[in-house]
PDB file of C-alpha atoms in Angstrom:
ATOM      1  CA  UNK A   1     130.767 126.987  80.277  1.00  0.00           C
ATOM      2  CA  UNK A   2     133.204 128.387  78.498  1.00  0.00           C
ATOM      3  CA  UNK A   3     137.135 127.950  79.390  1.00  0.00           C
ATOM      4  CA  UNK A   4     138.169 131.515  78.450  1.00  0.00           C
ATOM      5  CA  UNK A   5     136.885 133.061  81.720  1.00  0.00           C
ATOM      6  CA  UNK A   6     138.746 130.687  84.091  1.00  0.00           C
ATOM      7  CA  UNK A   7     141.915 131.182  81.755  1.00  0.00           C
ATOM      8  CA  UNK A   8     141.386 135.022  82.279  1.00  0.00           C
ATOM      9  CA  UNK A   9     141.359 134.595  85.963  1.00  0.00           C
ATOM     10  CA  UNK A  10     144.321 132.415  86.034  1.00  0.00           C
ATOM     11  CA  UNK A  11     146.427 134.730  83.795  1.00  0.00           C
ATOM     12  CA  UNK A  12     145.354 137.947  85.881  1.00  0.00           C
ATOM     13  CA  UNK A  13     146.547 135.767  89.200  1.00  0.00           C
ATOM     14  CA  UNK A  14     149.802 134.418  87.383  1.00  0.00           C
ATOM     15  CA  UNK A  15     150.471 138.114  86.428  1.00  0.00           C
ATOM     16  CA  UNK A  16     149.823 139.104  89.915  1.00  0.00           C
ATOM     17  CA  UNK A  17     147.156 141.862  88.881  1.00  0.00           C
ATOM     18  CA  UNK A  18     144.088 142.632  90.889  1.00  0.00           C
ATOM     19  CA  UNK A  19     140.730 142.763  88.862  1.00  0.00           C
ATOM     20  CA  UNK A  20     141.142 146.596  89.178  1.00  0.00           C
ATOM     21  CA  UNK A  21     144.763 146.507  87.668  1.00  0.00           C
ATOM     22  CA  UNK A  22     143.640 144.320  84.779  1.00  0.00           C
ATOM     23  CA  UNK A  23     140.449 146.568  84.199  1.00  0.00           C
ATOM     24  CA  UNK A  24     142.822 149.726  83.993  1.00  0.00           C
ATOM     25  CA  UNK A  25     145.226 147.943  81.479  1.00  0.00           C
ATOM     26  CA  UNK A  26     142.042 147.048  79.475  1.00  0.00           C
ATOM     27  CA  UNK A  27     140.152 150.495  79.639  1.00  0.00           C
ATOM     28  CA  UNK A  28     137.114 148.836  81.298  1.00  0.00           C
ATOM     29  CA  UNK A  29     135.576 148.815  84.845  1.00  0.00           C
ATOM     30  CA  UNK A  30     136.652 146.531  87.494  1.00  0.00           C
ATOM     31  CA  UNK A  31     132.713 144.995  87.583  1.00  0.00           C
ATOM     32  CA  UNK A  32     133.430 144.234  83.766  1.00  0.00           C
ATOM     33  CA  UNK A  33     136.551 142.119  84.703  1.00  0.00           C
ATOM     34  CA  UNK A  34     134.290 140.366  87.446  1.00  0.00           C
ATOM     35  CA  UNK A  35     131.745 139.619  85.041  1.00  0.00           C
ATOM     36  CA  UNK A  36     134.040 138.321  82.588  1.00  0.00           C
ATOM     37  CA  UNK A  37     135.583 135.984  85.078  1.00  0.00           C
ATOM     38  CA  UNK A  38     132.060 134.736  86.560  1.00  0.00           C
ATOM     39  CA  UNK A  39     131.221 133.847  82.848  1.00  0.00           C
ATOM     40  CA  UNK A  40     128.267 136.604  82.997  1.00  0.00           C
ATOM     41  CA  UNK A  41     129.581 138.735  80.088  1.00  0.00           C
ATOM     42  CA  UNK A  42     131.944 138.150  77.168  1.00  0.00           C
ATOM     43  CA  UNK A  43     134.337 140.803  75.847  1.00  0.00           C
ATOM     44  CA  UNK A  44     134.546 142.015  72.219  1.00  0.00           C
ATOM     45  CA  UNK A  45     137.060 140.523  70.085  1.00  0.00           C
ATOM     46  CA  UNK A  46     139.447 143.858  70.567  1.00  0.00           C
ATOM     47  CA  UNK A  47     139.102 143.315  74.241  1.00  0.00           C
ATOM     48  CA  UNK A  48     140.303 139.692  73.664  1.00  0.00           C
ATOM     49  CA  UNK A  49     143.081 140.542  71.629  1.00  0.00           C
ATOM     50  CA  UNK A  50     144.344 143.429  74.155  1.00  0.00           C
ATOM     51  CA  UNK A  51     144.045 140.300  76.900  1.00  0.00           C
ATOM     52  CA  UNK A  52     146.236 138.314  74.756  1.00  0.00           C
ATOM     53  CA  UNK A  53     148.976 140.977  73.972  1.00  0.00           C
ATOM     54  CA  UNK A  54     149.385 142.027  77.519  1.00  0.00           C
ATOM     55  CA  UNK A  55     149.258 138.503  78.873  1.00  0.00           C
ATOM     56  CA  UNK A  56     151.638 137.336  76.098  1.00  0.00           C
ATOM     57  CA  UNK A  57     149.345 134.206  75.309  1.00  0.00           C
ATOM     58  CA  UNK A  58     147.636 133.017  72.220  1.00  0.00           C
ATOM     59  CA  UNK A  59     143.533 133.121  71.485  1.00  0.00           C
ATOM     60  CA  UNK A  60     143.981 129.570  71.212  1.00  0.00           C
ATOM     61  CA  UNK A  61     145.450 129.231  74.734  1.00  0.00           C
ATOM     62  CA  UNK A  62     142.705 131.558  76.189  1.00  0.00           C
ATOM     63  CA  UNK A  63     139.928 129.586  74.719  1.00  0.00           C
ATOM     64  CA  UNK A  64     141.401 126.309  75.911  1.00  0.00           C
ATOM     65  CA  UNK A  65     142.392 124.944  72.338  1.00  0.00           C
ATOM     66  CA  UNK A  66     145.995 124.842  73.206  1.00  0.00           C
ATOM     67  CA  UNK A  67     147.126 123.685  76.820  1.00  0.00           C
ATOM     68  CA  UNK A  68     150.773 125.100  77.053  1.00  0.00           C
ATOM     69  CA  UNK A  69     150.607 128.447  75.084  1.00  0.00           C
ATOM     70  CA  UNK A  70     153.675 126.992  72.952  1.00  0.00           C
ATOM     71  CA  UNK A  71     155.862 127.866  75.871  1.00  0.00           C
ATOM     72  CA  UNK A  72     155.647 131.399  75.244  1.00  0.00           C
ATOM     73  CA  UNK A  73     154.648 132.718  78.578  1.00  0.00           C
ATOM     74  CA  UNK A  74     157.737 130.647  80.224  1.00  0.00           C
ATOM     75  CA  UNK A  75     160.093 132.358  77.627  1.00  0.00           C
ATOM     76  CA  UNK A  76     158.608 135.762  78.297  1.00  0.00           C
ATOM     77  CA  UNK A  77     159.310 135.259  82.152  1.00  0.00           C
ATOM     78  CA  UNK A  78     162.480 134.172  81.578  1.00  0.00           C
ATOM     79  CA  UNK A  79     163.153 137.249  79.401  1.00  0.00           C
ATOM     80  CA  UNK A  80     161.586 139.334  82.147  1.00  0.00           C
ATOM     81  CA  UNK A  81     163.954 138.037  84.845  1.00  0.00           C
ATOM     82  CA  UNK A  82     167.143 139.156  83.264  1.00  0.00           C
ATOM     83  CA  UNK A  83     168.913 142.115  84.031  1.00  0.00           C
ATOM     84  CA  UNK A  84     168.747 145.007  81.682  1.00  0.00           C
ATOM     85  CA  UNK A  85     172.246 144.544  80.441  1.00  0.00           C
ATOM     86  CA  UNK A  86     171.316 140.872  79.666  1.00  0.00           C
ATOM     87  CA  UNK A  87     168.265 141.784  77.954  1.00  0.00           C
ATOM     88  CA  UNK A  88     170.282 144.184  75.600  1.00  0.00           C
ATOM     89  CA  UNK A  89     172.743 141.521  74.926  1.00  0.00           C
ATOM     90  CA  UNK A  90     169.898 139.165  74.054  1.00  0.00           C
ATOM     91  CA  UNK A  91     168.186 141.752  71.696  1.00  0.00           C
ATOM     92  CA  UNK A  92     171.602 142.362  70.132  1.00  0.00           C
ATOM     93  CA  UNK A  93     171.893 138.568  69.397  1.00  0.00           C
ATOM     94  CA  UNK A  94     168.269 138.206  68.048  1.00  0.00           C
ATOM     95  CA  UNK A  95     169.151 140.938  65.573  1.00  0.00           C
ATOM     96  CA  UNK A  96     172.124 139.244  64.659  1.00  0.00           C
ATOM     97  CA  UNK A  97     170.532 136.029  63.791  1.00  0.00           C
ATOM     98  CA  UNK A  98     167.492 137.834  62.421  1.00  0.00           C
ATOM     99  CA  UNK A  99     170.056 139.736  59.941  1.00  0.00           C
ATOM    100  CA  UNK A 100     171.708 136.299  58.951  1.00  0.00           C
ATOM    101  CA  UNK A 101     170.989 135.076  55.418  1.00  0.00           C
ATOM    102  CA  UNK A 102     171.694 131.668  54.197  1.00  0.00           C
ATOM    103  CA  UNK A 103     174.760 132.690  52.499  1.00  0.00           C
ATOM    104  CA  UNK A 104     176.309 133.846  55.946  1.00  0.00           C
ATOM    105  CA  UNK A 105     175.992 130.063  57.100  1.00  0.00           C
ATOM    106  CA  UNK A 106     179.162 128.019  56.780  1.00  0.00           C
ATOM    107  CA  UNK A 107     178.578 124.654  55.103  1.00  0.00           C
TER     108      UNK A 107
END
């Protein structure tokens, strides 16, 4: 039995989504989500990619090839819990680091 359908249900519940809410996000019927979770149906690759995008996980995680999603879900949750002001500060800080070149770093 595939792992991904159990991971899908786990991700849906972790995000607090009902089957209907997830179905709306993926533009499918609620019965389709139920079939996915029961292992009676498999999504197309574009639907799988959409699932990973909205859940902030990798395909490797969804298919059980990676146990912890590299910590991305935890990082995402931490960022989401920040205030708007703190998220703005974080975004500016990340941009400043991404604009930094090797020449900018003191030795």
